[in-house]
């Protein structure tokens, strides 16, 4: 089993920044591509970003492209989501996820492991 634990969420004003972290334990972290998803109240879970095993390839949802940056440190078994220029519509619970593939995916069902989530609230 791979355990994932998110941290770094909180309350921030519009235009501000937050950095989310997701620490992994239990298996060889570098074997997994990672993803970030988010779910706002009353809405379906949506894709935010994905990163390959090595960190050399990333992809982003159009809604966050240019504002969010996904990175990983395999030596620390941790991925990071740097979120800048936050907007009220970014308010959601953010989840990290892992899949045993070279590349990430925008499809939630393709991830086998999930964290518990961290709340991000952006005030206007």
XYZ file of N, CA, C and O in Angstrom:
496
model
N 0.825 -1.194 0.000
C 0.000 0.000 0.000
C 0.866 1.253 0.000
O 1.945 1.268 0.577
N 0.387 2.243 -0.666
C 1.033 3.548 -0.673
C 0.137 4.496 0.091
O -1.043 4.637 -0.232
N 0.668 5.133 1.115
C -0.096 6.105 1.886
C 0.286 7.512 1.450
O 1.468 7.815 1.258
N -0.724 8.346 1.318
C -0.527 9.729 0.888
C -1.121 10.672 1.920
O -2.247 10.446 2.393
N -0.387 11.728 2.240
C -0.865 12.688 3.226
C -0.631 14.103 2.711
O 0.519 14.528 2.545
N -1.739 14.811 2.480
C -1.654 16.183 2.000
C -1.540 17.155 3.160
O -2.021 16.894 4.269
N -0.928 18.292 2.897
C -0.854 19.378 3.866
C -0.680 20.688 3.117
O -0.419 20.692 1.906
N -0.845 21.787 3.844
C -0.599 23.099 3.259
C -1.825 23.893 2.890
O -1.723 25.037 2.450
N -3.004 23.287 3.041
C -4.214 24.022 2.734
C -4.477 25.115 3.753
O -3.801 25.212 4.772
N -5.460 25.941 3.451
C -5.804 27.008 4.377
C -6.671 28.050 3.725
O -7.224 27.830 2.641
N -6.787 29.176 4.404
C -7.591 30.299 3.920
C -6.656 31.385 3.405
O -5.707 31.785 4.091
N -6.939 31.859 2.198
C -6.109 32.890 1.582
C -6.996 33.853 0.814
O -8.070 33.466 0.341
N -6.574 35.083 0.693
C -7.326 36.055 -0.084
C -7.071 35.849 -1.575
O -6.021 35.326 -1.984
N -8.017 36.274 -2.368
C -7.859 36.211 -3.823
C -6.577 36.933 -4.230
O -6.264 38.006 -3.705
N -5.846 36.308 -5.140
C -4.566 36.851 -5.570
C -3.380 36.310 -4.793
O -2.228 36.531 -5.188
N -3.672 35.634 -3.698
C -2.615 35.093 -2.868
C -2.092 33.756 -3.370
O -2.486 33.272 -4.424
N -1.213 33.167 -2.557
C -0.558 31.913 -2.925
C -0.603 30.922 -1.778
O -0.650 31.301 -0.606
N -0.569 29.663 -2.145
C -0.420 28.567 -1.198
C 0.431 27.492 -1.863
O 0.433 27.366 -3.097
N 1.121 26.719 -1.045
C 1.826 25.557 -1.561
C 1.328 24.315 -0.830
O 1.469 24.211 0.396
N 0.748 23.415 -1.586
C 0.311 22.137 -1.042
C 1.438 21.123 -1.156
O 2.203 21.141 -2.115
N 1.496 20.246 -0.164
C 2.449 19.148 -0.181
C 1.688 17.840 -0.054
O 0.604 17.792 0.544
N 2.271 16.799 -0.602
C 1.705 15.454 -0.455
C 2.879 14.515 -0.207
O 3.715 14.320 -1.098
N 2.935 13.980 0.996
C 4.009 13.079 1.378
C 3.550 11.634 1.232
O 2.443 11.279 1.661
N 4.412 10.811 0.648
C 4.079 9.413 0.406
C 4.926 8.507 1.274
O 6.074 8.812 1.597
N 4.338 7.372 1.635
C 5.075 6.370 2.394
C 4.535 4.997 2.047
O 3.400 4.863 1.581
N 5.349 3.998 2.280
C 4.871 2.630 2.144
C 5.414 1.877 0.958
O 5.533 0.664 1.003
N 5.729 2.583 -0.123
C 6.260 1.919 -1.309
C 7.238 2.839 -2.000
O 7.465 3.958 -1.561
N 7.808 2.365 -3.083
C 8.800 3.148 -3.803
C 8.106 4.299 -4.521
O 7.457 4.107 -5.552
N 8.259 5.456 -3.967
C 7.538 6.625 -4.456
C 7.860 6.927 -5.907
O 6.973 7.305 -6.684
N 9.102 6.738 -6.300
C 9.511 7.092 -7.658
C 8.909 6.175 -8.722
O 9.073 6.429 -9.912
N 8.225 5.144 -8.305
C 7.551 4.245 -9.243
C 6.191 4.774 -9.672
O 5.554 4.199 -10.557
N 5.743 5.850 -9.068
C 4.382 6.328 -9.260
C 4.343 7.704 -9.913
O 5.052 8.631 -9.491
N 3.492 7.803 -10.909
C 3.095 9.114 -11.387
C 2.051 9.660 -10.417
O 1.334 8.887 -9.770
N 1.966 10.965 -10.326
C 1.102 11.587 -9.333
C 0.141 12.574 -9.973
O 0.405 13.123 -11.045
N -0.944 12.792 -9.276
C -1.921 13.759 -9.751
C -2.500 14.562 -8.597
O -2.457 14.127 -7.440
N -3.007 15.742 -8.918
C -3.797 16.533 -7.982
C -5.196 16.696 -8.576
O -5.347 16.990 -9.769
N -6.180 16.510 -7.726
C -7.571 16.714 -8.092
C -8.201 17.599 -7.030
O -7.655 17.764 -5.939
N -9.347 18.166 -7.350
C -10.041 18.972 -6.355
C -11.545 18.758 -6.478
O -12.049 18.388 -7.536
N -12.220 19.001 -5.371
C -13.673 18.856 -5.359
C -14.277 19.972 -4.540
O -13.987 20.104 -3.343
N -15.092 20.767 -5.197
C -15.811 21.837 -4.531
C -17.171 21.329 -4.077
O -17.679 20.344 -4.626
N -17.787 21.967 -3.101
C -19.095 21.516 -2.613
C -20.119 21.448 -3.739
O -20.259 22.391 -4.519
N -20.795 20.315 -3.829
C -21.828 20.152 -4.828
C -21.326 19.887 -6.231
O -22.128 19.828 -7.174
N -20.027 19.732 -6.381
C -19.462 19.498 -7.708
C -18.698 18.186 -7.741
O -18.320 17.638 -6.709
N -18.461 17.703 -8.940
C -17.686 16.484 -9.102
C -16.201 16.774 -8.920
O -15.738 17.902 -9.097
N -15.481 15.722 -8.587
C -14.032 15.851 -8.473
C -13.457 16.155 -9.854
O -13.837 15.531 -10.836
N -12.547 17.110 -9.907
C -11.973 17.495 -11.191
C -10.454 17.465 -11.162
O -9.818 17.684 -10.121
N -9.908 17.215 -12.313
C -8.465 17.155 -12.495
C -7.852 18.542 -12.367
O -8.403 19.519 -12.872
N -6.694 18.590 -11.705
C -5.949 19.839 -11.578
C -4.620 19.744 -12.313
O -4.303 20.579 -13.166
N -3.821 18.716 -11.981
C -2.493 18.595 -12.572
C -1.978 17.187 -12.394
O -2.438 16.447 -11.520
N -1.011 16.823 -13.228
C -0.373 15.515 -13.135
C 1.112 15.671 -13.410
O 1.540 16.612 -14.087
N 1.875 14.714 -12.886
C 3.324 14.743 -13.084
C 3.823 13.318 -13.279
O 3.309 12.372 -12.669
N 4.817 13.157 -14.128
C 5.373 11.837 -14.408
C 6.244 11.352 -13.253
O 6.557 12.109 -12.328
N 6.671 10.112 -13.347
C 7.494 9.531 -12.292
C 8.730 10.353 -11.986
O 9.117 10.524 -10.837
N 9.374 10.817 -13.029
C 10.639 11.538 -12.854
C 10.436 13.026 -12.635
O 11.378 13.733 -12.270
N 9.233 13.500 -12.888
C 8.975 14.935 -12.797
C 9.264 15.685 -14.074
O 9.085 16.898 -14.138
N 9.658 14.959 -15.106
C 10.028 15.621 -16.352
C 8.857 16.036 -17.216
O 9.028 16.819 -18.162
N 7.687 15.515 -16.914
C 6.512 15.854 -17.702
C 5.361 16.210 -16.791
O 5.041 15.471 -15.854
N 4.743 17.339 -17.067
C 3.581 17.771 -16.295
C 2.460 18.177 -17.238
O 2.704 18.527 -18.391
N 1.262 18.086 -16.749
C 0.112 18.594 -17.478
C -0.844 19.241 -16.503
O -0.864 18.888 -15.318
N -1.617 20.204 -17.018
C -2.476 20.997 -16.156
C -3.858 21.167 -16.780
O -4.005 21.204 -18.002
N -4.838 21.310 -15.910
C -6.149 21.718 -16.384
C -6.051 23.152 -16.906
O -5.256 23.953 -16.397
N -6.865 23.460 -17.897
C -6.833 24.805 -18.466
C -7.101 25.880 -17.420
O -6.560 26.980 -17.485
N -7.923 25.541 -16.454
C -8.326 26.523 -15.447
C -7.189 26.943 -14.529
O -7.287 27.987 -13.867
N -6.124 26.151 -14.462
C -5.016 26.476 -13.558
C -3.702 26.719 -14.291
O -2.710 27.118 -13.667
N -3.694 26.481 -15.575
C -2.480 26.613 -16.358
C -1.931 28.036 -16.242
O -2.664 29.009 -16.384
N -0.632 28.127 -15.988
C 0.009 29.429 -15.827
C -0.034 29.968 -14.407
O 0.669 30.931 -14.088
N -0.863 29.368 -13.557
C -0.969 29.816 -12.162
C -0.445 28.772 -11.179
O 0.093 29.122 -10.127
N -0.615 27.500 -11.502
C -0.197 26.408 -10.623
C 1.025 25.723 -11.209
O 1.161 25.598 -12.430
N 1.889 25.237 -10.307
C 3.067 24.484 -10.727
C 3.176 23.223 -9.889
O 3.186 23.277 -8.654
N 3.276 22.108 -10.586
C 3.368 20.797 -9.946
C 4.814 20.324 -10.023
O 5.407 20.341 -11.099
N 5.372 19.934 -8.884
C 6.744 19.453 -8.856
C 6.848 18.285 -7.886
O 5.932 18.022 -7.106
N 7.958 17.585 -7.950
C 8.175 16.466 -7.033
C 9.632 16.386 -6.630
O 10.523 16.781 -7.381
N 9.842 15.833 -5.446
C 11.179 15.561 -4.930
C 11.187 14.096 -4.530
O 10.718 13.752 -3.433
N 11.709 13.249 -5.388
C 11.670 11.815 -5.108
C 12.555 11.437 -3.919
O 12.311 10.427 -3.261
N 13.556 12.226 -3.644
C 14.406 11.946 -2.486
C 13.642 12.156 -1.179
O 13.962 11.535 -0.156
N 12.633 13.022 -1.218
C 11.822 13.309 -0.026
C 10.457 12.644 -0.079
O 9.620 12.870 0.806
N 10.202 11.878 -1.149
C 8.911 11.196 -1.300
C 7.740 12.175 -1.215
O 6.701 11.883 -0.605
N 7.902 13.309 -1.838
C 6.920 14.375 -1.708
C 6.684 15.067 -3.053
O 7.626 15.239 -3.830
N 5.421 15.416 -3.274
C 5.077 16.274 -4.400
C 4.531 17.586 -3.853
O 4.045 17.657 -2.718
N 4.621 18.605 -4.701
C 4.202 19.941 -4.298
C 3.304 20.541 -5.379
O 3.530 20.331 -6.572
N 2.339 21.309 -4.937
C 1.521 22.072 -5.866
C 1.602 23.530 -5.433
O 1.014 23.910 -4.411
N 2.362 24.312 -6.176
C 2.464 25.737 -5.908
C 1.310 26.430 -6.608
O 1.175 26.326 -7.837
N 0.493 27.128 -5.854
C -0.704 27.769 -6.388
C -0.570 29.277 -6.206
O -0.515 29.765 -5.075
N -0.502 29.980 -7.315
C -0.384 31.438 -7.303
C -1.630 32.064 -7.928
O -2.403 31.392 -8.602
N -1.787 33.358 -7.686
C -2.918 34.102 -8.252
C -4.229 33.376 -8.006
O -5.050 33.198 -8.913
N -4.420 32.961 -6.783
C -5.602 32.170 -6.450
C -6.880 32.977 -6.632
O -6.924 34.195 -6.389
N -7.922 32.252 -7.027
C -9.231 32.840 -7.279
C -10.271 32.164 -6.383
O -10.076 31.001 -5.979
N -11.373 32.831 -6.100
C -12.410 32.180 -5.279
C -12.870 30.851 -5.879
O -13.196 29.924 -5.115
N -12.869 30.722 -7.169
C -13.301 29.468 -7.789
C -12.296 28.330 -7.613
O -12.579 27.188 -7.988
N -11.140 28.624 -7.040
C -10.194 27.560 -6.696
C -10.528 26.910 -5.360
O -9.893 25.926 -4.974
N -11.502 27.450 -4.655
C -11.908 26.894 -3.372
C -12.410 25.463 -3.541
O -13.304 25.197 -4.344
N -11.805 24.558 -2.795
C -12.150 23.130 -2.904
C -11.308 22.341 -1.915
O -10.368 22.878 -1.318
N -11.651 21.075 -1.788
C -10.761 20.130 -1.118
C -9.828 19.576 -2.198
O -10.291 19.113 -3.245
N -8.546 19.628 -1.924
C -7.546 19.170 -2.884
C -7.001 17.814 -2.452
O -6.617 17.629 -1.288
N -6.959 16.898 -3.405
C -6.499 15.537 -3.163
C -5.296 15.218 -4.040
O -5.293 15.554 -5.227
N -4.323 14.545 -3.465
C -3.279 13.984 -4.308
C -3.559 12.503 -4.522
O -4.235 11.864 -3.716
N -3.070 12.003 -5.626
C -3.330 10.631 -6.020
C -2.107 10.057 -6.713
O -1.290 10.806 -7.271
N -1.989 8.723 -6.694
C -0.838 8.042 -7.279
C -1.292 6.912 -8.182
O -2.282 6.222 -7.889
N -0.552 6.732 -9.282
C -0.813 5.598 -10.166
C 0.514 4.976 -10.563
O 1.513 5.682 -10.757
N 0.504 3.668 -10.715
C 1.722 2.912 -10.988
C 2.003 2.911 -12.490
O 1.941 1.872 -13.147
N 2.278 4.113 -13.006
C 2.561 4.296 -14.423
C 3.651 5.348 -14.583
O 3.947 6.099 -13.651
N 4.199 5.430 -15.793
C 5.225 6.426 -16.055
C 4.640 7.835 -16.042
O 5.227 8.771 -15.479
N 3.458 7.961 -16.662
C 2.839 9.274 -16.769
C 1.564 9.353 -15.943
O 0.897 8.353 -15.696
N 1.210 10.566 -15.549
C -0.040 10.779 -14.859
C -1.207 10.754 -15.825
O -1.046 10.516 -17.022
N -2.370 11.008 -15.301
C -3.600 10.988 -16.082
C -4.559 12.032 -15.538
O -4.490 12.394 -14.360
N -5.437 12.508 -16.393
C -6.467 13.443 -15.957
C -7.735 12.719 -15.487
O -8.689 13.366 -15.072
N -7.725 11.410 -15.559
C -8.911 10.620 -15.190
C -8.741 10.048 -13.792
O -7.852 9.229 -13.544
N -9.615 10.423 -12.901
C -9.498 10.040 -11.496
C -9.520 8.527 -11.309
O -8.810 7.997 -10.439
N -10.304 7.822 -12.100
C -10.438 6.382 -11.887
C -9.160 5.621 -12.244
O -9.036 4.438 -11.930
N -8.201 6.284 -12.853
C -6.949 5.626 -13.206
C -5.902 5.718 -12.092
O -4.788 5.244 -12.267
N -6.275 6.297 -10.986
C -5.386 6.376 -9.837
C -5.815 5.390 -8.769
O -6.989 5.326 -8.413
N -4.847 4.646 -8.244
C -5.164 3.604 -7.264
C -5.110 4.104 -5.827
O -5.763 3.526 -4.955
N -4.330 5.125 -5.582
C -4.119 5.579 -4.208
C -4.478 7.057 -4.084
O -4.155 7.858 -4.959
N -5.106 7.369 -2.950
C -5.587 8.727 -2.710
C -5.281 9.153 -1.278
O -5.300 8.344 -0.356
N -5.016 10.448 -1.134
C -4.916 11.019 0.190
C -6.281 11.414 0.715
O -7.299 11.247 0.033
N -6.292 11.963 1.925
C -7.544 12.354 2.577
C -8.020 13.738 2.161
O -9.172 14.090 2.393
N -7.138 14.524 1.578
C -7.516 15.843 1.105
C -7.150 16.951 2.076
O -7.018 16.732 3.282
N -6.988 18.142 1.524
C -6.724 19.329 2.320
C -7.573 20.472 1.776
O -7.672 20.647 0.555
N -8.176 21.221 2.667
C -9.114 22.269 2.265
C -8.365 23.541 1.858
O -7.486 24.017 2.596
N -8.744 24.076 0.715
C -8.249 25.376 0.264
C -9.448 26.295 0.109
O -10.404 25.958 -0.603
N -9.405 27.422 0.775
C -10.486 28.398 0.694
C -9.905 29.742 0.274
O -8.984 30.244 0.927
N -10.442 30.285 -0.803
C -9.980 31.572 -1.322
C -11.104 32.577 -1.167
O -12.183 32.414 -1.743
N -10.854 33.600 -0.392
C -11.872 34.626 -0.153
C -11.751 35.746 -1.181
O -10.654 36.063 -1.645
N -12.901 36.326 -1.496
C -12.906 37.399 -2.511
C -12.717 38.764 -1.877
O -12.731 38.904 -0.671
